[in-house]
Amino acid sequence: MSLRARLFLSYLVVVLLALVVAGTYVARSVERRYTESYAYALQVQARLVAEGIRPDLRRGADLVELERRARRFAWRPGVYIGVRDARGWKPGTDPAQPPPPEVIEALDRLRPTSTQRWDPSTGEVRLFAAYPVTDRGRVMGVVHVSAPRLWVDRQLRPIWWALLTAGTLALLVGAFFGLRISRSVTRPIGELERSAEALSRGEYGKAVEVRTRDEVGRLGLVFNRLSERLRETVEDIRAERNRLEAVLAGIRDAVVAVDPGGRVLLFNRAAEEMLGLRPEAAGRAVEEVLPDPPLARLLQGAAAGREQCEELVLPGNGGRVVEVTASPIRGEGGRPAGAVAVVRDVTELRRSERLRRELIANVSHELRTPLTSIKGFAETLLGGALHDPQHARRFLEIIESEANRLMKLVDDLLELSRLESKGVTFQLQPVDLDRLCRTVVERYAPHAEEARIRLNYTGHGQAVVHADPDRVEQILTNLLDNALKFTPEGGEIRVRVSREGTHAVVSVEDTGRGIPPDDLPHIFERFYRADRSRARRAGGFGLGLAIAKHLVEMQGGRIWATSRPQEGSTFSFLLPIVQEAPLEAAPGDAHRPCA
Ligand code: ADP
């Protein structure tokens, strides 16, 4: 039942109770007063009769005759007037039957009496009065008067109706005011309820109208203050969260936080990218949403209060290597409040560490051979060969050649290091590729002839590329050096410039020994040589192609190789064509490529 209905009903019950109590009280007292008045009237009547018959009684007149006369005083039918003797006996009745109680009392006390009782002779309730007739203290008889009680009730009936009508009117007025009062009390409470509901739906800061200064009004004021405070708090929390999200979004490491139950609380964009977390992962169990079980295990361990740090390889995504630091979050009083994991992608770091280790190993290895050779020949010379001019010269020539090799190695390493650290400036400009290649090929013609290798060139009239001419020459030189190195006598090297869409392609094809398919994908790596012993004999360190690759890529091009073992290899690189640019507009833009 609603509060309003309860209030209204209570009000109605209270009004009804008050009416019943007051009505009953009024009705009773009115009835009593009426009855008393009637009884009094009967007594007066009895007295009048008594006074009237007193002389006759004194004379000793007949009681029956007296009664007959007395009855003439009856003011309406139904009124009984009787005369009894000094003992209360009525002539003509059974002397053994005791007189009525009011008669006995009147005779005993010698004063008028009245009563209300059931009258067996008429079969109704009647009012009785008795008046003793005395003569100088001597009782001569009793006048006995009665009237039906019904007459009193008849008199009272209009009063009852008036009372009932007044009561009903009072009840109606009470109900009307009860409705108004209950509404005025419950309306602000209803408003409060609706506002509280809006608050629970997240509509903060909604104020209720305060109309009164009573308890409900004060409750409204407190509610408004509470709602305002809540809005401020929620805004603070929201701002705090936004700041946190902004900070998290700015962190390149993946960050994932879980609650003590292992449910995901929050994560940043890096976590979405690195760990494949979807936005709907929030609120779900960490082992469900994280693809990597060890990572979920680390987070759960941290949530249980243990600091965790481990390096993991993530499944999928190219097997990224990550370093995970998972720490417990402590809440108030040091209670565990979950855990946060910071996942750092260390793939590149580990790769560069591995490359550095490999580089040191490779460089040491490459240095060792010529140094051993130099040391050996120097010792031989010191050991006496110095005095043998013929041998001494040959040994010194070997020492010089090895020293040159060492210098070439150091130069190549320096070049590679500069290229990798982007410390090289490119003078990009329109370059006539055809003319440049032709010039380089012409320069190589004597070497080819010496090695009995045919060297020819096929040009492409219109191939102006956007490049650094010195660097393009360096690339082509590297490729031609290799072709000459790995092509046997009687072989052939063909250099060709062609066009492929927006790029010009330079290819160097030889009929040399070719490259085994297993080695082909690696030949552009540093220190990689397809046939180690032979390549070393040929004087190479496996750095030329790595340098060429860097040079091509840093000018916006691409380099690749195809080969059929024992039939030959083709090395090609492409560069972007500049068609519109006039060749004369030479001074190229200084260009320093960045990562
Ligand atoms: P290197 O100084 O040893 O020649 P490169 O980086 O230029 O170093 O070449 C790497 C390896 O690729 C060589 O050792 C060789 O095995 C292979 N290679 C390069 N060019 C050719 C070619 N034209 N024919 C066959 N093998 C080649």
XYZ file of C-alpha atoms and ligand atoms in Angstrom:
622
model
C 0.000 0.000 0.000
C 1.366 3.411 -0.918
C 2.412 5.874 1.746
C -0.270 8.253 0.538
C -3.034 5.648 0.905
C -1.729 4.686 4.330
C -1.628 8.307 5.459
C -5.119 8.929 4.123
C -6.559 5.813 5.713
C -4.892 6.520 9.056
C -6.277 10.008 8.950
C -9.729 8.670 8.142
C -9.522 6.077 10.910
C -8.468 8.757 13.402
C -11.340 11.041 12.357
C -13.784 8.115 12.482
C -12.565 7.055 15.916
C -12.838 10.608 17.210
C -16.317 10.900 15.782
C -17.396 7.565 17.254
C -15.983 8.401 20.692
C -17.388 11.936 20.703
C -20.695 10.792 19.185
C -21.101 7.977 21.674
C -20.282 10.293 24.550
C -22.709 12.996 23.334
C -25.419 10.441 22.550
C -25.095 8.845 25.967
C -25.203 12.076 27.864
C -28.143 13.376 25.795
C -29.971 10.112 26.359
C -29.206 10.268 30.065
C -30.360 13.851 30.289
C -33.548 13.039 28.428
C -34.256 9.987 30.551
C -33.597 11.957 33.734
C -35.876 14.759 32.547
C -38.598 12.240 31.765
C -38.176 10.549 35.100
C -38.319 13.943 36.760
C -41.496 14.807 34.845
C -42.996 11.499 36.045
C -42.028 12.374 39.643
C -43.642 15.825 39.283
C -46.722 14.136 37.869
C -46.750 11.706 40.800
C -46.412 14.568 43.236
C -49.281 16.514 41.649
C -51.469 13.454 41.908
C -50.284 12.870 45.487
C -51.128 16.420 46.474
C -54.506 16.012 44.799
C -55.469 12.861 46.680
C -53.803 13.679 49.966
C -57.050 15.019 51.674
C -58.949 11.983 50.433
C -56.310 9.608 51.709
C -56.361 11.354 55.016
C -60.070 10.780 55.094
C -59.446 7.161 54.358
C -61.106 7.129 50.922
C -61.190 3.957 48.849
C -57.901 3.366 47.012
C -59.611 2.015 43.904
C -61.779 5.085 43.669
C -58.792 7.281 44.271
C -56.837 5.555 41.544
C -59.692 5.960 39.104
C -59.713 9.665 39.832
C -55.978 9.934 39.687
C -55.935 8.328 36.231
C -57.754 11.296 34.910
C -54.473 13.135 35.324
C -52.843 10.914 32.677
C -51.756 13.384 29.987
C -51.798 10.838 27.172
C -52.722 7.223 26.623
C -50.033 4.807 27.724
C -49.354 6.716 30.913
C -50.119 4.661 33.978
C -51.074 6.276 37.296
C -51.725 4.036 40.263
C -52.331 4.599 43.993
C -51.040 2.113 46.569
C -51.475 1.855 50.342
C -48.857 2.659 52.957
C -47.278 -0.785 52.535
C -47.053 -0.366 48.786
C -49.847 -2.821 48.075
C -52.218 -2.230 45.193
C -55.820 -3.211 45.823
C -57.024 -6.044 43.687
C -53.588 -7.680 43.364
C -51.933 -10.620 45.116
C -50.938 -9.393 48.630
C -48.019 -11.834 48.575
C -46.475 -10.224 45.498
C -43.850 -7.694 46.575
C -44.335 -4.075 45.478
C -42.163 -2.704 42.660
C -38.635 -1.655 43.707
C -39.195 2.126 43.213
C -42.287 1.887 45.466
C -40.355 0.048 48.159
C -37.545 2.621 47.955
C -40.016 5.560 48.111
C -41.645 4.050 51.211
C -38.293 3.284 52.833
C -36.722 6.622 52.242
C -39.874 8.713 52.292
C -38.902 10.618 49.176
C -39.799 10.473 45.490
C -37.969 7.823 43.436
C -37.743 6.899 39.790
C -36.387 4.009 37.775
C -36.303 2.446 34.356
C -37.049 -1.262 34.016
C -38.767 -3.989 32.105
C -42.464 -4.017 32.864
C -43.839 -7.587 32.659
C -47.494 -6.397 32.550
C -47.006 -4.288 29.368
C -44.078 -6.257 28.049
C -41.877 -3.188 27.424
C -39.258 -1.076 29.125
C -40.901 1.768 31.053
C -39.915 4.664 33.256
C -41.397 4.520 36.729
C -41.783 7.137 39.482
C -43.152 6.697 43.001
C -44.193 9.454 45.371
C -44.965 8.741 49.063
C -48.048 10.570 50.352
C -47.414 11.531 54.000
C -49.307 13.322 56.644
C -47.171 14.770 59.398
C -44.537 12.134 58.995
C -47.025 9.272 58.594
C -47.166 7.455 55.334
C -50.659 7.193 53.942
C -49.972 5.745 50.511
C -47.865 5.883 47.372
C -48.621 7.369 43.969
C -47.073 5.179 41.241
C -46.622 6.636 37.715
C -45.053 5.123 34.619
C -44.657 5.889 30.916
C -43.104 3.877 28.060
C -39.421 4.275 27.597
C -40.126 4.269 23.837
C -41.278 7.861 24.104
C -37.853 8.951 25.218
C -36.352 7.079 22.246
C -38.816 8.773 19.909
C -37.768 12.139 21.262
C -34.147 11.212 20.825
C -34.461 9.911 17.239
C -34.135 13.327 15.477
C -31.141 14.038 17.662
C -29.569 10.726 16.576
C -30.168 11.648 12.940
C -28.704 15.100 13.468
C -25.683 13.523 15.130
C -25.265 11.000 12.304
C -25.546 13.693 9.656
C -23.041 15.878 11.488
C -20.715 12.858 11.864
C -20.974 11.974 8.166
C -20.320 15.577 7.181
C -17.357 15.688 9.546
C -16.079 12.443 8.018
C -16.416 13.834 4.504
C -14.655 17.052 5.450
C -12.043 14.943 7.251
C -11.573 12.758 4.151
C -11.203 15.835 1.978
C -8.564 17.341 4.240
C -7.012 13.934 4.737
C -6.540 13.626 0.982
C -5.051 17.072 0.747
C -2.753 16.577 3.690
C -1.604 13.145 2.572
C -0.964 14.521 -0.894
C 0.947 17.524 0.421
C 3.078 15.216 2.557
C 3.699 12.560 -0.074
C 4.221 14.824 -3.093
C 7.664 16.097 -2.036
C 8.567 12.559 -1.006
C 7.495 11.343 -4.453
C 9.652 14.038 -6.040
C 12.533 12.982 -3.841
C 11.985 9.388 -4.904
C 11.966 10.300 -8.591
C 15.109 12.397 -8.211
C 16.814 9.580 -6.307
C 15.871 7.217 -9.121
C 17.329 9.630 -11.688
C 20.448 9.755 -9.527
C 20.692 5.977 -9.529
C 20.487 6.075 -13.339
C 23.493 8.393 -13.381
C 21.660 11.709 -13.916
C 23.605 13.647 -11.352
C 22.976 17.114 -10.000
C 19.180 17.005 -10.397
C 17.703 19.205 -7.647
C 14.291 18.780 -6.045
C 12.083 21.817 -5.408
C 11.961 22.681 -1.705
C 8.595 24.221 -0.830
C 8.389 23.753 2.934
C 10.684 24.193 5.896
C 9.534 21.059 7.684
C 11.361 17.719 7.901
C 10.526 16.846 4.292
C 11.764 20.273 3.151
C 14.988 19.783 5.096
C 15.305 16.299 3.628
C 14.977 17.885 0.168
C 17.754 20.359 1.012
C 20.013 17.573 2.255
C 19.175 15.548 -0.844
C 20.085 18.465 -3.127
C 23.386 18.943 -1.325
C 24.044 15.207 -1.567
C 23.202 15.116 -5.251
C 25.461 18.103 -5.974
C 28.277 16.536 -4.006
C 27.809 13.281 -5.869
C 27.924 15.101 -9.191
C 31.175 16.819 -8.188
C 32.643 13.549 -7.000
C 31.634 11.741 -10.183
C 33.073 14.574 -12.281
C 36.292 14.425 -10.294
C 36.457 10.685 -10.796
C 35.703 11.092 -14.488
C 38.380 13.777 -14.882
C 40.806 11.597 -12.944
C 39.970 8.662 -15.195
C 40.382 10.780 -18.327
C 43.769 11.958 -17.075
C 44.719 8.371 -16.324
C 43.560 7.267 -19.762
C 45.464 10.108 -21.408
C 48.591 9.101 -19.507
C 48.040 5.446 -20.338
C 47.372 6.253 -23.995
C 50.662 8.138 -24.114
C 52.595 5.161 -22.776
C 54.015 3.002 -25.521
C 54.219 -0.016 -23.237
C 51.087 -2.089 -22.865
C 49.450 -1.583 -19.469
C 46.782 -3.957 -18.121
C 45.210 -3.701 -14.662
C 43.074 -6.401 -13.040
C 41.008 -6.522 -9.863
C 41.737 -8.988 -7.016
C 39.456 -11.531 -8.741
C 41.546 -11.399 -11.920
C 38.969 -9.386 -13.889
C 40.310 -6.802 -16.345
C 39.873 -3.277 -14.967
C 41.565 -1.184 -17.619
C 44.132 -1.318 -20.379
C 45.630 1.148 -22.843
C 45.764 1.377 -26.604
C 49.228 -0.177 -26.687
C 47.731 -3.208 -24.914
C 45.046 -3.459 -27.585
C 47.662 -3.431 -30.310
C 50.321 -5.543 -28.634
C 48.169 -8.098 -26.815
C 45.145 -8.059 -29.104
C 42.802 -6.942 -26.305
C 39.398 -5.814 -27.541
C 37.501 -2.925 -25.918
C 34.866 -5.379 -24.625
C 37.578 -7.208 -22.629
C 37.005 -4.848 -19.694
C 35.266 -6.631 -16.849
C 36.073 -10.131 -18.101
C 38.422 -12.704 -16.595
C 42.008 -12.059 -17.657
C 42.657 -15.667 -18.745
C 39.694 -15.448 -21.118
C 40.815 -12.329 -22.918
C 44.604 -12.605 -22.951
C 45.866 -14.887 -25.691
C 49.023 -15.708 -23.764
C 48.491 -17.998 -20.732
C 51.847 -17.130 -19.065
C 50.965 -13.433 -19.154
C 47.577 -14.107 -17.538
C 49.366 -16.279 -14.960
C 51.804 -13.452 -14.134
C 48.906 -11.042 -13.617
C 47.061 -13.504 -11.415
C 50.245 -14.061 -9.410
C 50.657 -10.313 -8.921
C 46.992 -10.016 -7.923
C 47.770 -12.602 -5.257
C 50.454 -10.263 -3.928
C 53.635 -11.509 -5.637
C 55.812 -9.161 -7.662
C 56.481 -10.779 -11.057
C 59.002 -10.040 -13.795
C 59.549 -12.239 -16.798
C 60.438 -12.148 -20.455
C 57.925 -13.859 -22.729
C 57.476 -14.543 -26.396
C 53.922 -13.655 -27.403
C 52.123 -16.134 -29.602
C 51.218 -14.785 -33.058
C 52.083 -11.254 -34.151
C 55.479 -12.424 -35.397
C 56.514 -13.789 -31.987
C 57.175 -10.462 -30.282
C 59.492 -10.636 -27.304
C 58.077 -8.782 -24.325
C 59.309 -7.995 -20.845
C 56.476 -8.195 -18.341
C 56.552 -6.486 -14.947
C 53.453 -7.336 -12.951
C 53.036 -5.671 -9.562
C 50.304 -5.990 -6.960
C 48.129 -2.937 -6.286
C 47.631 -2.235 -2.609
C 44.391 -0.680 -1.460
C 43.546 0.945 1.848
C 45.318 -0.677 4.778
C 47.576 -2.589 2.401
C 44.767 -4.865 1.273
C 45.283 -6.421 -2.202
C 43.318 -4.377 -4.738
C 44.433 -6.165 -7.915
C 47.509 -5.978 -10.087
C 48.970 -3.993 -12.934
C 51.200 -5.368 -15.661
C 53.486 -3.263 -17.806
C 54.389 -5.138 -20.980
C 57.345 -3.723 -22.863
C 58.055 -4.823 -26.406
C 61.767 -5.655 -26.356
C 61.833 -7.416 -29.721
C 63.904 -4.684 -31.369
C 66.130 -4.333 -28.319
C 66.833 -8.054 -28.228
C 67.326 -8.114 -31.989
C 69.800 -5.268 -31.927
C 71.564 -6.906 -28.974
C 71.781 -10.115 -30.960
C 72.978 -8.217 -34.044
C 75.616 -6.444 -31.970
C 76.841 -9.732 -30.567
C 76.881 -11.251 -34.057
C 78.662 -8.173 -35.418
C 81.378 -8.389 -32.783
C 81.757 -12.091 -33.444
C 81.814 -11.565 -37.210
C 84.190 -8.619 -37.108
C 86.553 -10.465 -34.766
C 86.365 -13.453 -37.045
C 87.001 -11.415 -40.184
C 89.874 -9.526 -38.550
C 91.497 -12.663 -37.326
C 92.408 -14.142 -40.751
C 94.252 -11.160 -42.240
C 95.836 -10.327 -38.890
C 97.046 -13.902 -38.473
C 98.433 -13.769 -41.988
C 100.170 -10.390 -41.378
C 101.555 -11.603 -38.057
C 102.796 -14.849 -39.643
C 104.595 -13.137 -42.494
C 106.022 -10.446 -40.248
C 107.427 -13.130 -37.936
C 108.830 -15.011 -40.896
C 110.511 -11.840 -42.083
C 111.905 -11.109 -38.654
C 113.012 -14.702 -38.367
C 115.442 -14.212 -41.277
C 113.433 -14.022 -44.474
C 114.173 -10.298 -44.474
C 117.611 -11.131 -45.792
C 116.180 -13.080 -48.664
C 115.177 -10.197 -50.961
C 113.050 -12.338 -53.257
C 110.925 -13.840 -50.469
C 110.976 -10.676 -48.431
C 109.325 -8.731 -51.220
C 106.645 -11.352 -51.786
C 105.892 -11.551 -48.049
C 105.701 -7.769 -47.806
C 103.342 -7.689 -50.782
C 101.116 -10.235 -48.996
C 101.276 -8.164 -45.823
C 100.288 -5.071 -47.808
C 97.442 -6.916 -49.516
C 96.141 -8.187 -46.170
C 96.462 -4.695 -44.710
C 94.471 -3.351 -47.664
C 91.842 -5.988 -47.036
C 91.718 -4.893 -43.432
C 91.328 -1.304 -44.477
C 88.555 -2.245 -46.876
C 86.840 -4.131 -44.062
C 87.147 -1.138 -41.736
C 85.915 1.235 -44.462
C 82.938 -0.988 -45.236
C 82.099 -1.298 -41.558
C 82.287 2.442 -41.088
C 80.122 3.002 -44.143
C 77.574 0.471 -42.922
C 77.575 1.951 -39.458
C 76.997 5.446 -40.872
C 74.191 4.174 -43.078
C 72.520 2.301 -40.250
C 72.729 5.240 -37.900
C 71.297 7.440 -40.695
C 74.400 9.547 -40.526
C 74.684 9.874 -44.294
C 73.436 12.815 -46.295
C 72.044 12.122 -49.746
C 72.191 14.722 -52.494
C 68.997 13.719 -54.228
C 68.569 15.164 -57.692
C 67.352 14.152 -61.142
C 69.883 11.680 -62.482
C 70.103 10.438 -66.042
C 70.383 6.755 -65.166
C 71.186 5.711 -68.692
C 74.224 7.962 -68.958
C 75.437 7.106 -65.486
C 75.240 3.331 -66.028
C 76.837 3.577 -69.426
C 79.796 5.491 -67.928
C 80.278 2.955 -65.122
C 80.062 0.013 -67.541
C 82.605 1.681 -69.819
C 84.943 2.082 -66.873
C 84.648 -1.634 -66.128
C 85.238 -2.704 -69.712
C 89.057 -3.096 -69.301
C 88.627 -5.257 -66.161
C 86.128 -7.472 -67.941
C 88.348 -7.786 -70.921
C 91.252 -8.712 -68.677
C 89.125 -11.401 -67.054
C 87.924 -12.534 -70.488
C 84.357 -11.777 -69.688
C 81.960 -10.142 -72.138
C 80.415 -7.033 -70.679
C 77.577 -5.295 -72.479
C 75.035 -2.643 -71.743
C 71.444 -2.094 -72.870
C 70.099 1.353 -72.066
C 66.739 2.994 -71.877
C 66.645 6.457 -73.396
C 64.335 8.175 -70.911
C 65.168 7.159 -67.369
C 65.667 10.128 -65.114
C 65.515 9.106 -61.492
C 65.405 11.044 -58.276
C 68.630 9.907 -56.636
C 72.144 10.693 -55.495
C 74.390 9.970 -58.525
C 77.446 9.056 -56.433
C 75.408 6.580 -54.416
C 73.817 5.032 -57.513
C 77.318 4.612 -58.913
C 78.445 2.988 -55.657
C 75.564 0.466 -55.851
C 76.263 -0.410 -59.468
C 79.982 -0.725 -58.732
C 79.261 -3.176 -55.902
C 77.061 -5.291 -58.180
C 79.572 -5.219 -61.029
C 82.446 -6.115 -58.652
C 80.498 -9.158 -57.507
C 79.522 -10.146 -61.054
C 83.147 -9.980 -62.118
C 84.237 -11.831 -59.012
C 81.804 -14.709 -59.389
C 81.749 -15.103 -63.196
C 84.334 -17.447 -64.682
C 86.397 -16.749 -67.734
C 84.380 -16.755 -70.962
C 81.276 -15.706 -69.164
C 79.090 -12.720 -69.808
C 77.768 -9.786 -67.819
C 74.778 -7.823 -69.092
C 73.822 -4.499 -67.578
C 70.360 -3.231 -68.504
C 68.304 -0.182 -67.638
C 64.570 -0.609 -68.134
C 61.390 0.965 -66.916
C 58.657 -0.413 -64.718
C 55.792 1.997 -64.260
C 57.007 4.896 -62.141
C 60.401 3.303 -61.499
C 63.533 2.622 -63.460
C 65.175 -0.769 -62.983
C 68.882 -1.435 -63.278
C 69.812 -5.095 -63.565
C 73.195 -6.777 -63.629
C 73.005 -10.267 -65.021
C 75.902 -12.665 -65.077
C 76.529 -16.207 -66.200
C 78.470 -17.036 -63.043
C 78.100 -19.845 -60.573
C 74.803 -18.553 -59.228
C 73.601 -18.597 -55.637
C 72.066 -21.668 -53.914
C 68.311 -21.120 -53.188
C 68.936 -21.531 -49.426
C 71.409 -18.657 -49.423
C 69.473 -16.370 -51.736
C 67.188 -14.865 -49.011
C 70.253 -14.014 -46.853
C 72.747 -12.499 -49.248
C 71.791 -8.923 -48.348
C 72.596 -9.581 -44.677
C 75.855 -8.341 -43.207
C 78.778 -10.788 -43.401
C 76.687 -13.309 -45.296
C 78.574 -15.192 -47.951
C 76.999 -17.964 -49.980
C 80.173 -19.974 -50.334
C 82.363 -18.864 -47.475
C 85.761 -20.232 -48.519
C 85.388 -19.178 -52.125
C 83.967 -15.825 -51.350
C 86.748 -15.156 -48.874
C 89.275 -16.160 -51.432
C 87.574 -13.740 -53.750
C 88.369 -11.138 -51.118
C 84.877 -10.330 -49.901
C 83.570 -9.843 -46.379
C 79.877 -10.100 -47.208
C 79.279 -6.393 -46.632
C 78.943 -5.075 -50.199
C 75.322 -6.144 -50.756
C 74.265 -5.011 -47.258
C 75.654 -1.558 -48.079
C 73.975 -1.583 -51.507
C 70.643 -2.521 -49.937
C 70.855 0.356 -47.492
C 71.808 2.804 -50.235
C 68.925 1.750 -52.501
C 66.327 1.800 -49.765
C 67.455 5.180 -48.475
C 66.760 6.629 -51.932
C 63.262 5.209 -51.965
C 64.130 2.128 -54.013
C 64.303 -1.615 -53.664
C 66.933 -4.250 -54.443
C 66.546 -7.960 -55.059
C 68.309 -10.919 -56.614
C 67.295 -13.956 -58.622
C 69.606 -16.800 -59.405
C 69.865 -20.243 -60.909
C 72.850 -22.141 -59.484
C 75.571 -22.800 -62.084
C 73.736 -20.674 -64.632
C 74.065 -17.199 -63.246
C 72.505 -14.524 -61.086
C 70.637 -11.291 -61.728
C 70.828 -8.431 -59.241
C 68.313 -5.660 -59.811
C 67.407 -2.413 -58.103
C 64.793 0.153 -58.850
C 64.615 3.893 -58.238
C 61.729 6.371 -58.608
C 61.573 8.111 -61.988
C 61.349 11.900 -62.320
C 59.786 12.523 -65.688
C 58.852 16.171 -65.665
C 61.938 17.558 -63.959
C 64.391 19.159 -66.405
C 67.836 17.631 -66.243
C 69.533 20.994 -65.988
C 67.823 21.813 -62.693
C 70.677 20.092 -61.057
C 71.539 21.299 -57.531
C 69.718 18.575 -55.691
C 67.946 18.935 -52.416
C 69.997 17.888 -49.481
C 68.130 14.961 -48.083
C 68.700 13.196 -44.859
C 66.338 10.263 -44.606
C 64.947 9.518 -41.230
C 63.461 6.445 -39.661
P 81.327 -10.000 -50.763
O 82.207 -8.859 -50.437
O 81.679 -11.238 -50.073
O 81.152 -10.165 -52.224
P 78.650 -9.213 -50.902
O 77.740 -8.681 -49.834
O 78.871 -8.350 -52.047
O 79.976 -9.607 -50.196
O 78.055 -10.570 -51.383
C 77.550 -11.495 -50.460
C 77.604 -12.878 -51.041
O 76.629 -13.010 -52.085
C 78.888 -13.226 -51.674
O 79.816 -13.708 -50.738
C 78.478 -14.293 -52.645
O 78.436 -15.551 -52.035
C 77.091 -13.879 -53.047
N 77.102 -13.164 -54.347
C 77.035 -11.810 -54.516
N 77.015 -11.520 -55.834
C 77.067 -12.697 -56.499
C 77.070 -13.061 -57.870
N 77.043 -12.138 -58.864
N 77.143 -14.381 -58.201
C 77.168 -15.295 -57.213
N 77.161 -15.043 -55.911
C 77.121 -13.748 -55.557
